[in-house]
mmCIF file of N, CA and C in Angstrom:
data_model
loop_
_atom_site.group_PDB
_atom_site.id
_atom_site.type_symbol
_atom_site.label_atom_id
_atom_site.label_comp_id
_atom_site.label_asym_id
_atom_site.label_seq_id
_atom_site.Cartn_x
_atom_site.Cartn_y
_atom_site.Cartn_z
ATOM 1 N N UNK A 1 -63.320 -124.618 10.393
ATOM 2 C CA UNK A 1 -62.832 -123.764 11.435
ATOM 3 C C UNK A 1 -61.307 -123.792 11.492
ATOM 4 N N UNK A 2 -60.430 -124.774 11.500
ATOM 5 C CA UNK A 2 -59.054 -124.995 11.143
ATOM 6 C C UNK A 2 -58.512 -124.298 9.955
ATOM 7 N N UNK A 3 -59.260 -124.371 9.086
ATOM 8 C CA UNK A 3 -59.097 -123.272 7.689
ATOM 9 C C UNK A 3 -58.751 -121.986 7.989
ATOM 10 N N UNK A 4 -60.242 -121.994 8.619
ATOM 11 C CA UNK A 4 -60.183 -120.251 9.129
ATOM 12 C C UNK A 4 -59.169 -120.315 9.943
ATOM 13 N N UNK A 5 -58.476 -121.166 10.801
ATOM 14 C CA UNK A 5 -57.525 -120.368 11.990
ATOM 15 C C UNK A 5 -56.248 -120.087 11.330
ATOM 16 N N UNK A 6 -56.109 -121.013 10.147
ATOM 17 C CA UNK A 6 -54.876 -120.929 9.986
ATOM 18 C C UNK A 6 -55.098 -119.860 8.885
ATOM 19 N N UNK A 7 -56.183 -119.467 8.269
ATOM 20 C CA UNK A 7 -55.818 -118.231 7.368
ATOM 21 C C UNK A 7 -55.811 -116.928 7.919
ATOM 22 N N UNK A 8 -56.008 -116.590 9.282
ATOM 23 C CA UNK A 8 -55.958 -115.823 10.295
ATOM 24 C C UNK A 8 -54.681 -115.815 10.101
ATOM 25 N N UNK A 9 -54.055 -117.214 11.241
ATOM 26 C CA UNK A 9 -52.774 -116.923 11.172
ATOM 27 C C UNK A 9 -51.789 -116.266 10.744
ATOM 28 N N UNK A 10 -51.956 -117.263 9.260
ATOM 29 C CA UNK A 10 -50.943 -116.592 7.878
ATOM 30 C C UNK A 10 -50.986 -115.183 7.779
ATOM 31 N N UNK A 11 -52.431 -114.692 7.699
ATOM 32 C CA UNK A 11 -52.352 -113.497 7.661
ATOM 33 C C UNK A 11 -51.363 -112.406 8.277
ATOM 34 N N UNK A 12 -51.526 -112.904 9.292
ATOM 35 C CA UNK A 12 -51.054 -112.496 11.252
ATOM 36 C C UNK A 12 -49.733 -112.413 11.092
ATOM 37 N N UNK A 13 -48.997 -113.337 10.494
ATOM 38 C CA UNK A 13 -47.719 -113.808 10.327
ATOM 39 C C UNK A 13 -47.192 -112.829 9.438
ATOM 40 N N UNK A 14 -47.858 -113.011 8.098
ATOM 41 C CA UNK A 14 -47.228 -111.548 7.166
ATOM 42 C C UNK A 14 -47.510 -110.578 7.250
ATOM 43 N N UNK A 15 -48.616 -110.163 7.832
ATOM 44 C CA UNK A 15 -48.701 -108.791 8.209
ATOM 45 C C UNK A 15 -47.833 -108.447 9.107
ATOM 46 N N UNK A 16 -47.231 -108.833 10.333
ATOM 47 C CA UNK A 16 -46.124 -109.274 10.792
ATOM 48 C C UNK A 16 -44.722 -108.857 10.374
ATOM 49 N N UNK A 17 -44.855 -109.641 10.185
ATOM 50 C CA UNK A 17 -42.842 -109.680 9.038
ATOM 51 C C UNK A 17 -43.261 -108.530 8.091
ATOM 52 N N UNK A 18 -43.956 -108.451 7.251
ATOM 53 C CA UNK A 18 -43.245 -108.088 5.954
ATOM 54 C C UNK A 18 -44.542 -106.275 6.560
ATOM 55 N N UNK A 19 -44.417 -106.058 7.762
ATOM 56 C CA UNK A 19 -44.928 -104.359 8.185
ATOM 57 C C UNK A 19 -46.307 -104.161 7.340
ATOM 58 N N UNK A 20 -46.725 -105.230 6.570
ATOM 59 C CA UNK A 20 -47.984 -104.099 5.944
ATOM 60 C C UNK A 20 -49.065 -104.017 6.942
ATOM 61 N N UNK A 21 -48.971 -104.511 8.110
ATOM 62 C CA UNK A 21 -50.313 -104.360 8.828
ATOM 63 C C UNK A 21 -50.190 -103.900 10.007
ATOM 64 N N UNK A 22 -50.891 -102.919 10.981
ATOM 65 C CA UNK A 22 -50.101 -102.228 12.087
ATOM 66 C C UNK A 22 -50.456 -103.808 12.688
ATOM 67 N N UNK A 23 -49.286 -103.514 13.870
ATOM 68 C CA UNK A 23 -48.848 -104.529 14.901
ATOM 69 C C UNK A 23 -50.709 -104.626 15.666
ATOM 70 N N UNK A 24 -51.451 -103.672 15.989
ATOM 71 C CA UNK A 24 -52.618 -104.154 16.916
ATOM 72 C C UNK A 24 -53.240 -105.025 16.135
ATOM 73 N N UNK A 25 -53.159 -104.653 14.458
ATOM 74 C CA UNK A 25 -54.479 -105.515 13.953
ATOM 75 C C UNK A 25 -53.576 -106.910 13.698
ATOM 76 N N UNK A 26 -52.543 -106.931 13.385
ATOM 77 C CA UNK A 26 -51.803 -108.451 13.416
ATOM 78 C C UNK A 26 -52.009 -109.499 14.930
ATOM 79 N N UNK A 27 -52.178 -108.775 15.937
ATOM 80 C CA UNK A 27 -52.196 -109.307 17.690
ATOM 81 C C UNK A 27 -53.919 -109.788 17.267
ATOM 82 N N UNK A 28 -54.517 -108.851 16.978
ATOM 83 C CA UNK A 28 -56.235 -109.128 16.621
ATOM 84 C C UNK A 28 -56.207 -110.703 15.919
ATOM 85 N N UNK A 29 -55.939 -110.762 14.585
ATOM 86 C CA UNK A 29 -55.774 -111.530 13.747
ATOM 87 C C UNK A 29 -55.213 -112.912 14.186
ATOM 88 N N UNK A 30 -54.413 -112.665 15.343
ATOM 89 C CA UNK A 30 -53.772 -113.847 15.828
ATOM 90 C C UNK A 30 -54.702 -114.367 17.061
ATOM 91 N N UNK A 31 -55.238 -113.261 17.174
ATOM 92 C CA UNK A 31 -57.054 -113.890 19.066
ATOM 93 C C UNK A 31 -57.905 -114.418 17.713
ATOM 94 N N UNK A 32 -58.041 -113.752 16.547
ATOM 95 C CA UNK A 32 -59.205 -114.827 15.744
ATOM 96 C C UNK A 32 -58.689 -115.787 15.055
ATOM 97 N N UNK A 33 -57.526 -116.250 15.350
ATOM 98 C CA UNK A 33 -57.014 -117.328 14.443
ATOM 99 C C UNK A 33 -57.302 -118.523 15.770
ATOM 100 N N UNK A 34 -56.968 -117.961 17.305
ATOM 101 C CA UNK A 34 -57.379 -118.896 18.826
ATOM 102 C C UNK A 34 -58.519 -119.340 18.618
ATOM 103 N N UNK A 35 -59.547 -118.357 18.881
ATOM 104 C CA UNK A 35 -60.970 -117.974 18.950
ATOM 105 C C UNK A 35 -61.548 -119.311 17.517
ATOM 106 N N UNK A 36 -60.713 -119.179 16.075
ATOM 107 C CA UNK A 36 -61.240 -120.111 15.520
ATOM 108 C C UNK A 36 -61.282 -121.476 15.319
ATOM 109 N N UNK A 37 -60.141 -121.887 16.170
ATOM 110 C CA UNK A 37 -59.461 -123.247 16.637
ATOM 111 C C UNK A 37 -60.653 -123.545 18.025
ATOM 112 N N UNK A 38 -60.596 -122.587 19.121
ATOM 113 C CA UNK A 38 -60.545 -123.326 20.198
ATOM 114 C C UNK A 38 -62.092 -123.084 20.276
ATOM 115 N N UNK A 39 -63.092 -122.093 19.409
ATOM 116 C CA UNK A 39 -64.181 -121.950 20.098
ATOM 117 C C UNK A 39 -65.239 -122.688 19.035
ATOM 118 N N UNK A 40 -66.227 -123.238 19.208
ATOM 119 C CA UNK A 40 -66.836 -123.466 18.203
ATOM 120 C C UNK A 40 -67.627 -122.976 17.436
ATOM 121 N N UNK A 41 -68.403 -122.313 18.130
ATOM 122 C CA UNK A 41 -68.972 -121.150 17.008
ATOM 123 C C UNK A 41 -68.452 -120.312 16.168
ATOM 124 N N UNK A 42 -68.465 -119.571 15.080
ATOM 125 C CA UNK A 42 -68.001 -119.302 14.154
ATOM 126 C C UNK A 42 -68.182 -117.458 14.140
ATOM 127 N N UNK A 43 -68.884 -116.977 15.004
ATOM 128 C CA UNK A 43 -69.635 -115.657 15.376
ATOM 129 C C UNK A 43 -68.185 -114.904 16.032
ATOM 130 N N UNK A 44 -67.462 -115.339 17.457
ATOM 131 C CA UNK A 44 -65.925 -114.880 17.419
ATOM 132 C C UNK A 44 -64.545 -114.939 17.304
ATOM 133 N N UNK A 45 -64.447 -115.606 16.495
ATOM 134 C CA UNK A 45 -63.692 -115.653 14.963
ATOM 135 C C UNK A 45 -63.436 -114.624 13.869
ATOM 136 N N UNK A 46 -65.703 -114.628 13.171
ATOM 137 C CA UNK A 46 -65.604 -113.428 12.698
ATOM 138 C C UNK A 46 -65.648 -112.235 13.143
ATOM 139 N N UNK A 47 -65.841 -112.179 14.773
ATOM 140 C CA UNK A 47 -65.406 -110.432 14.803
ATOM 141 C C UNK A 47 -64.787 -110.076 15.031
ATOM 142 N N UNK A 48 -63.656 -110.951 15.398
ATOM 143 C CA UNK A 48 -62.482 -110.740 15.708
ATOM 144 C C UNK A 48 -61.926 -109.878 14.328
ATOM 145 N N UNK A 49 -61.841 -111.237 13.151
ATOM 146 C CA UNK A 49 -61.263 -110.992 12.273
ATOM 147 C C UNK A 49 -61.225 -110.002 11.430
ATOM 148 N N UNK A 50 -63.097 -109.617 11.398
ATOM 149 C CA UNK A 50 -63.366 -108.462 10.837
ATOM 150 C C UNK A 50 -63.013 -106.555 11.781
ATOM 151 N N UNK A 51 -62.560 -107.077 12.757
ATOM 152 C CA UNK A 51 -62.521 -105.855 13.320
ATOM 153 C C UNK A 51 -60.773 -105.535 12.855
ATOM 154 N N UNK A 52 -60.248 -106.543 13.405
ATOM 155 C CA UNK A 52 -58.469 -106.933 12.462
ATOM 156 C C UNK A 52 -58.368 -106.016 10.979
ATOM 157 N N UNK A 53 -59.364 -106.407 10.438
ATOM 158 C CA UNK A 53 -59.054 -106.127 8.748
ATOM 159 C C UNK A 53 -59.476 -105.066 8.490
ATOM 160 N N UNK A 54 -61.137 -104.336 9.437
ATOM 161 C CA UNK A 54 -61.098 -102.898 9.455
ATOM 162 C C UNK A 54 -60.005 -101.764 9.291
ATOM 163 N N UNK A 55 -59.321 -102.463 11.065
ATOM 164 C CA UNK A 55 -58.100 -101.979 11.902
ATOM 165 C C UNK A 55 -57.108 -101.525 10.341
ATOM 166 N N UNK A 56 -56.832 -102.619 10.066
ATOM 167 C CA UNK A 56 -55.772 -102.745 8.829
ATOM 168 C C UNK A 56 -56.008 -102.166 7.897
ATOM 169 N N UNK A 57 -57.355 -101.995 7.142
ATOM 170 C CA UNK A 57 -57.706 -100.891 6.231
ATOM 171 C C UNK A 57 -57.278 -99.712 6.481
ATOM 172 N N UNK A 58 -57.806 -99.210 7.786
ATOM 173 C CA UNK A 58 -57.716 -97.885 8.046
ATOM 174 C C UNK A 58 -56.848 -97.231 8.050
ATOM 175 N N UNK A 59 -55.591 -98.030 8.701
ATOM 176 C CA UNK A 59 -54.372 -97.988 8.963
ATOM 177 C C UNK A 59 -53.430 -97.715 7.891
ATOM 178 N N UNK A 60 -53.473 -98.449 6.626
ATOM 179 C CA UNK A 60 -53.015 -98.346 5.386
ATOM 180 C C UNK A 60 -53.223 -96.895 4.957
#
């Protein structure tokens, strides 16, 4: 679960800085990077994350 938060993060972070990801799905990416630290189940995390990376597809 620490894995996952912090590869959220990272994500979160460069999508971030370096513009490839709109700003909502980077804010997303950064509630499932919380969500994967603080909650234990593993269920919102991933929908967070997967709704993030939709977001970010689409967006592109």
């Amino acid at each position: 679960m620490v894995l996952c938060g912090l590869g959220f993060a990272a994500l979160a972070v460069a999508g971030w800085k370096g513009r490839g990801i709109s700003r909502g799905a980077c804010v997303l990416l950064s509630l499932a990077a919380l969500a994967a630290v603080l909650l234990p189940p593993h269920q919102p995390a991933a929908l967070l994350g997967g709704l993030a990376l939709a977001w970010a597809a689409k967006s592109a």
